[in-house]
Short mmCIF file of C-alpha atoms in Angstrom, two decimals:
data_model
loop_
_atom_site.label_atom_id
_atom_site.label_comp_id
_atom_site.label_asym_id
_atom_site.label_seq_id
_atom_site.Cartn_x
_atom_site.Cartn_y
_atom_site.Cartn_z
CA MET A 1 0.00 0.00 0.00
CA ASP A 2 1.21 3.50 -0.80
CA ARG A 3 2.11 4.92 2.59
CA ARG A 4 0.81 8.33 1.44
CA VAL A 5 -2.66 6.83 1.08
CA ALA A 6 -2.53 5.37 4.56
CA SER A 7 -1.09 8.52 6.15
CA GLU A 8 -2.45 11.95 6.85
CA ASN A 9 -1.88 14.65 4.25
CA LEU A 10 -0.23 17.56 6.02
CA PHE A 11 -1.39 20.07 3.47
CA SER A 12 -5.13 20.24 3.83
CA GLY A 13 -4.65 23.95 4.55
CA LYS A 14 -3.66 23.32 8.16
CA ALA A 15 0.12 22.88 8.22
CA GLY A 16 1.97 25.90 9.54
CA ALA A 17 3.96 27.27 12.46
CA GLN A 18 0.93 27.43 14.75
CA GLU A 19 0.06 23.82 13.98
CA TYR A 20 3.62 22.70 14.66
CA VAL A 21 3.60 24.46 18.02
CA GLY A 22 0.25 22.90 18.83
CA LEU A 23 1.58 19.43 18.04
CA VAL A 24 4.60 19.75 20.34
CA LEU A 25 2.47 21.30 23.09
CA ARG A 26 0.18 18.28 22.86
CA PHE A 27 3.19 16.02 23.39
CA GLN A 28 4.07 18.04 26.47
CA GLU A 29 0.52 17.70 27.78
CA LEU A 30 1.00 13.92 27.51
CA GLY A 31 4.12 14.16 29.67
CA TYR A 32 6.85 14.27 27.01
CA GLU A 33 10.09 16.22 27.33
CA THR A 34 12.10 17.43 24.34
CA LYS A 35 15.56 15.92 24.28
CA LEU A 36 18.69 16.04 22.14
CA PHE A 37 19.96 12.72 20.82
CA HIS A 38 22.60 12.24 23.51
CA ASP A 39 20.00 12.72 26.27
CA PHE A 40 17.37 10.44 24.74
CA PHE A 41 16.16 7.20 26.32
CA PRO A 42 13.63 5.19 24.27
CA GLU A 43 11.90 3.69 27.33
CA GLN A 44 11.08 7.14 28.73
CA GLN A 45 8.69 9.85 27.54
CA HIS A 46 11.36 11.62 25.56
CA LEU A 47 10.70 13.51 22.34
CA ILE A 48 13.44 14.14 19.79
CA LEU A 49 12.64 17.16 17.63
CA ARG A 50 14.68 16.41 14.53
CA HIS A 51 14.80 18.74 11.55
CA ASP A 52 16.41 17.82 8.22
CA VAL A 53 17.37 21.03 6.46
CA ASP A 54 16.90 19.84 2.88
CA LEU A 55 15.89 23.14 1.28
CA SER A 56 16.04 26.32 3.34
CA LEU A 57 18.43 27.34 6.10
CA GLU A 58 16.39 30.51 6.58
CA ALA A 59 13.27 28.48 7.40
CA ALA A 60 15.34 26.42 9.83
CA ALA A 61 16.48 29.57 11.66
CA VAL A 62 12.87 30.75 11.95
CA MET A 63 11.82 27.38 13.34
CA ALA A 64 14.74 27.38 15.79
CA ASP A 65 13.69 30.76 17.12
CA LEU A 66 10.09 29.60 17.51
CA GLU A 67 11.15 26.50 19.44
CA ALA A 68 13.50 28.46 21.69
CA LYS A 69 10.67 30.79 22.69
CA HIS A 70 8.84 27.72 24.01
CA GLY A 71 11.92 26.33 25.77
CA TRP A 72 12.32 23.40 23.38
CA THR A 73 15.63 21.98 22.15
CA ALA A 74 15.96 20.42 18.71
CA THR A 75 18.58 18.96 16.38
CA TYR A 76 19.09 20.44 12.91
CA PHE A 77 20.84 18.31 10.30
CA VAL A 78 22.53 20.39 7.59
CA LEU A 79 23.95 19.42 4.21
CA LEU A 80 27.44 20.51 3.23
CA CYS A 81 26.91 19.45 -0.39
CA SER A 82 23.57 21.10 -1.13
CA GLU A 83 22.58 22.86 -4.35
CA PHE A 84 19.89 24.77 -2.43
CA TYR A 85 21.91 26.58 0.23
CA ASN A 86 25.48 27.30 1.24
CA VAL A 87 26.44 26.97 4.91
CA PHE A 88 29.63 28.93 4.20
CA SER A 89 27.90 31.99 2.75
CA ALA A 90 27.28 35.03 4.94
CA ALA A 91 23.55 34.23 5.07
CA GLY A 92 24.26 30.56 5.78
CA ARG A 93 26.60 31.36 8.65
CA ARG A 94 24.08 33.77 10.13
CA SER A 95 21.37 31.11 10.05
CA LEU A 96 23.64 28.48 11.63
CA CYS A 97 24.76 30.88 14.36
CA SER A 98 21.15 31.78 15.07
CA ILE A 99 20.23 28.10 15.47
CA VAL A 100 23.15 27.36 17.80
CA GLU A 101 22.70 30.53 19.86
CA ARG A 102 19.15 29.44 20.65
CA GLY A 103 20.37 26.29 22.35
CA HIS A 104 19.85 23.79 19.56
CA ASP A 105 22.23 21.17 18.22
CA VAL A 106 23.52 20.94 14.66
CA GLY A 107 24.35 17.59 13.10
CA LEU A 108 25.65 16.52 9.72
CA HIS A 109 23.17 15.46 7.05
CA VAL A 110 25.14 13.02 4.91
CA ASP A 111 24.17 12.83 1.24
CA PRO A 112 25.49 9.60 -0.34
CA SER A 113 24.53 10.83 -3.82
CA ALA A 114 27.13 13.61 -3.53
CA TYR A 115 29.90 11.02 -3.94
CA PRO A 116 30.78 8.65 -6.79
CA PRO A 117 30.07 4.93 -6.54
CA GLY A 118 32.72 3.15 -4.54
CA ALA A 119 33.62 6.16 -2.42
CA ASP A 120 34.31 5.52 1.25
CA LEU A 121 31.18 7.22 2.55
CA GLU A 122 32.19 6.95 6.19
CA GLU A 123 35.53 8.59 5.50
CA GLU A 124 33.87 11.36 3.51
CA ALA A 125 31.31 11.92 6.27
CA ALA A 126 34.06 12.14 8.89
CA ARG A 127 35.78 14.74 6.73
CA GLU A 128 32.53 16.70 6.41
CA CYS A 129 32.04 16.55 10.17
CA ASP A 130 35.51 18.03 10.68
CA VAL A 131 34.69 20.88 8.31
CA LEU A 132 31.34 21.55 9.98
CA GLU A 133 32.98 21.54 13.41
CA ARG A 134 35.44 24.21 12.30
CA LEU A 135 32.58 26.27 10.89
CA LEU A 136 30.47 25.98 14.05
CA GLY A 137 33.35 26.16 16.52
CA ARG A 138 31.87 23.21 18.42
CA PRO A 139 31.78 19.41 18.16
CA VAL A 140 29.43 17.63 15.75
CA THR A 141 28.16 14.66 17.74
CA ILE A 142 25.39 13.20 15.55
CA THR A 143 24.83 12.39 11.86
CA ALA A 144 21.83 11.42 9.72
CA VAL A 145 21.80 10.08 6.19
CA HIS A 146 19.88 12.09 3.58
CA ARG A 147 17.02 10.29 1.75
CA PRO A 148 17.82 6.85 3.23
CA SER A 149 15.15 5.01 1.25
CA ALA A 150 16.21 6.53 -2.07
CA THR A 151 19.89 5.80 -1.46
CA LYS A 152 19.17 2.36 0.06
CA SER A 153 21.32 3.33 3.00
CA PHE A 154 23.02 0.57 4.95
CA LEU A 155 22.78 2.81 8.03
CA VAL A 156 19.06 2.30 8.65
CA GLY A 157 18.82 0.05 11.69
CA SER A 158 22.60 -0.29 12.07
CA ALA A 159 23.77 -0.18 15.68
CA ALA A 160 27.33 0.78 14.77
CA ASP A 161 28.49 4.37 14.95
CA PHE A 162 29.16 6.17 11.69
CA ALA A 163 32.08 8.54 11.11
CA GLN A 164 33.02 7.98 14.78
CA ARG A 165 29.65 9.39 15.86
CA PRO A 166 26.14 8.11 16.62
CA HIS A 167 23.61 8.37 13.80
CA ALA A 168 19.87 9.00 13.82
CA TYR A 169 18.92 5.54 12.52
CA GLN A 170 20.54 3.52 15.26
CA PRO A 171 18.03 1.19 17.00
CA ARG A 172 17.77 3.27 20.18
CA PHE A 173 16.56 6.23 18.12
CA PHE A 174 14.67 4.33 15.43
CA SER A 175 13.39 0.79 16.08
CA GLN A 176 13.47 0.76 19.88
CA ALA A 177 11.65 4.10 19.90
CA GLY A 178 8.88 5.55 17.80
CA TYR A 179 9.75 7.20 14.51
CA VAL A 180 7.51 9.52 12.48
CA SER A 181 8.41 11.69 9.47
CA ASP A 182 6.63 14.35 7.43
CA SER A 183 8.44 13.13 4.32
CA SER A 184 6.96 14.42 1.03
CA GLY A 185 4.30 16.36 2.93
CA TYR A 186 2.66 13.32 4.52
CA TRP A 187 2.94 11.78 7.94
CA ALA A 188 4.83 8.65 7.00
CA PHE A 189 4.10 5.90 9.55
CA GLY A 190 0.91 7.62 10.72
CA HIS A 191 0.11 10.72 12.74
CA PRO A 192 2.63 11.22 15.57
CA LEU A 193 0.05 11.35 18.36
CA ALA A 194 -1.50 8.09 17.16
CA HIS A 195 1.81 6.24 17.00
CA GLU A 196 2.11 3.04 19.01
CA SER A 197 5.07 4.39 20.98
CA VAL A 198 3.05 7.41 22.10
CA LEU A 199 0.10 5.27 23.14
CA GLU A 200 2.57 3.23 25.21
CA ARG A 201 4.26 6.42 26.51
CA ARG A 202 7.64 5.50 25.08
CA GLY A 203 10.18 7.75 23.39
CA ILE A 204 9.72 8.98 19.82
CA GLN A 205 11.79 10.69 17.14
CA LEU A 206 9.75 13.32 15.29
CA LEU A 207 11.34 14.23 11.96
CA THR A 208 10.10 17.39 10.27
CA HIS A 209 11.40 19.62 7.49
CA PRO A 210 11.33 23.34 8.35
CA TYR A 211 10.30 24.56 4.88
CA LEU A 212 7.07 22.55 5.16
CA TRP A 213 5.99 24.34 8.34
CA MET A 214 7.45 27.84 8.23
CA GLU A 215 5.97 28.90 4.88
CA GLN A 216 2.55 30.42 4.28
CA ILE A 217 -0.31 28.28 5.55
CA GLY A 218 -2.74 26.74 3.09
CA GLU A 219 -0.23 25.98 0.33
CA GLY A 220 0.81 22.58 -0.91
CA ARG A 221 4.33 21.23 -0.68
CA ASP A 222 5.22 21.93 -4.30
CA HIS A 223 4.02 25.53 -4.08
CA ARG A 224 6.15 26.06 -1.00
CA ILE A 225 9.20 24.70 -2.82
CA ILE A 226 8.58 26.96 -5.81
CA ARG A 227 8.11 29.95 -3.51
CA TYR A 228 11.50 29.30 -1.95
CA LEU A 229 13.18 28.78 -5.33
CA THR A 230 11.69 32.05 -6.58
CA ARG A 231 13.13 33.92 -3.61
CA LYS A 232 16.44 32.17 -4.22
CA ILE A 233 16.49 33.26 -7.87
CA ARG A 234 15.77 36.85 -6.89
CA GLY A 235 18.57 36.78 -4.34
CA LEU A 236 21.06 35.33 -6.83
CA CYS A 237 20.11 37.90 -9.46
CA THR A 238 20.56 40.71 -6.96
CA GLU A 239 23.95 39.28 -6.03
CA ALA A 240 24.86 39.14 -9.74
CA GLU A 241 24.00 42.84 -10.03
CA ARG A 242 26.37 43.54 -7.16
CA ASN A 243 29.22 41.52 -8.66
CA PHE A 244 28.88 42.07 -12.43
CA ARG A 245 28.93 45.68 -13.57
CA GLY A 246 26.12 46.54 -15.96
CA PHE A 247 24.04 43.46 -15.24
CA LEU A 248 20.43 44.37 -14.42
CA TRP A 249 18.32 41.29 -13.83
CA GLN A 250 15.05 43.23 -13.95
CA ASP A 251 15.75 43.89 -17.63
CA ARG A 252 16.34 40.21 -18.37
CA HIS A 253 12.76 39.20 -17.51
CA LEU A 254 14.01 36.44 -15.25
CA VAL A 255 11.27 36.73 -12.65
CA HIS A 256 8.44 39.18 -13.28
CA ALA A 257 7.53 40.09 -9.73
CA ASN A 258 8.06 43.04 -7.46
CA PRO A 259 10.51 42.40 -4.60
CA GLY A 260 7.68 42.65 -2.09
CA ASP A 261 5.31 40.40 -4.02
CA SER A 262 4.43 37.36 -1.91
CA HIS A 263 3.19 35.29 -4.86
CA CYS A 264 5.67 32.93 -6.41
CA ARG A 265 5.91 32.15 -10.11
CA SER A 266 4.42 29.03 -11.61
CA ALA A 267 6.44 25.88 -12.28
CA ASP A 268 6.18 26.51 -16.04
CA GLU A 269 7.67 29.98 -15.64
CA LEU A 270 10.59 28.61 -13.65
CA LYS A 271 11.25 25.92 -16.25
CA ARG A 272 11.65 28.62 -18.92
CA LEU A 273 14.45 30.36 -17.00
#
């Protein structure tokens, strides 16, 4: 059975920051405490707030601020080999600093597809961890593989550490505890509050993606992605104006929208760029 059919669609016009806060508050009402990975015990009412930053560091920083205002701690997994954001850019560093300053943890999101077949993925991940540690000025103590089902990751369910660090799919975080993800805009494995582990008052790992919750309410996943990409294009064009004398992106008809326009372009318009 298609798990999307059996799971709840997040985007029935109800997924947003307020709904995310309401979900975590409901966990607290049931007696759960938010924990980082190193403080998590699957037999206790512990809640891991895990965020995979697959698209937008800016959305992650907004989410981190929201969580901090409620006294929650979360773990943000960032990609070093992403085409969508750059952790080394000025904006990327600001977002990372904002996340860390609010008491959250930052882990490495390992993307196996970034390396050629036959590469020593563990060695590459260890190298990425070292780079991220220098950028953050603090240890990186947890990793998580990106798109584990698509990459057929050997890490899922493996008890061994990876790159000399624990990883998010070890049994104590995954099979011995509950695990729920908002992957593709659906609650894979059922709604979090209806999960077997919650009914039994055991620990659970709640995986969410910030861009799905911090964008405008009432829009589908694809529209939210396009909205972000449109903002990204505008930012890159503005940066090109700053770096290349005589280049005026408004005259190139790249994106016909005023800077303050909240409506993103259609998918067809983006394909013609």
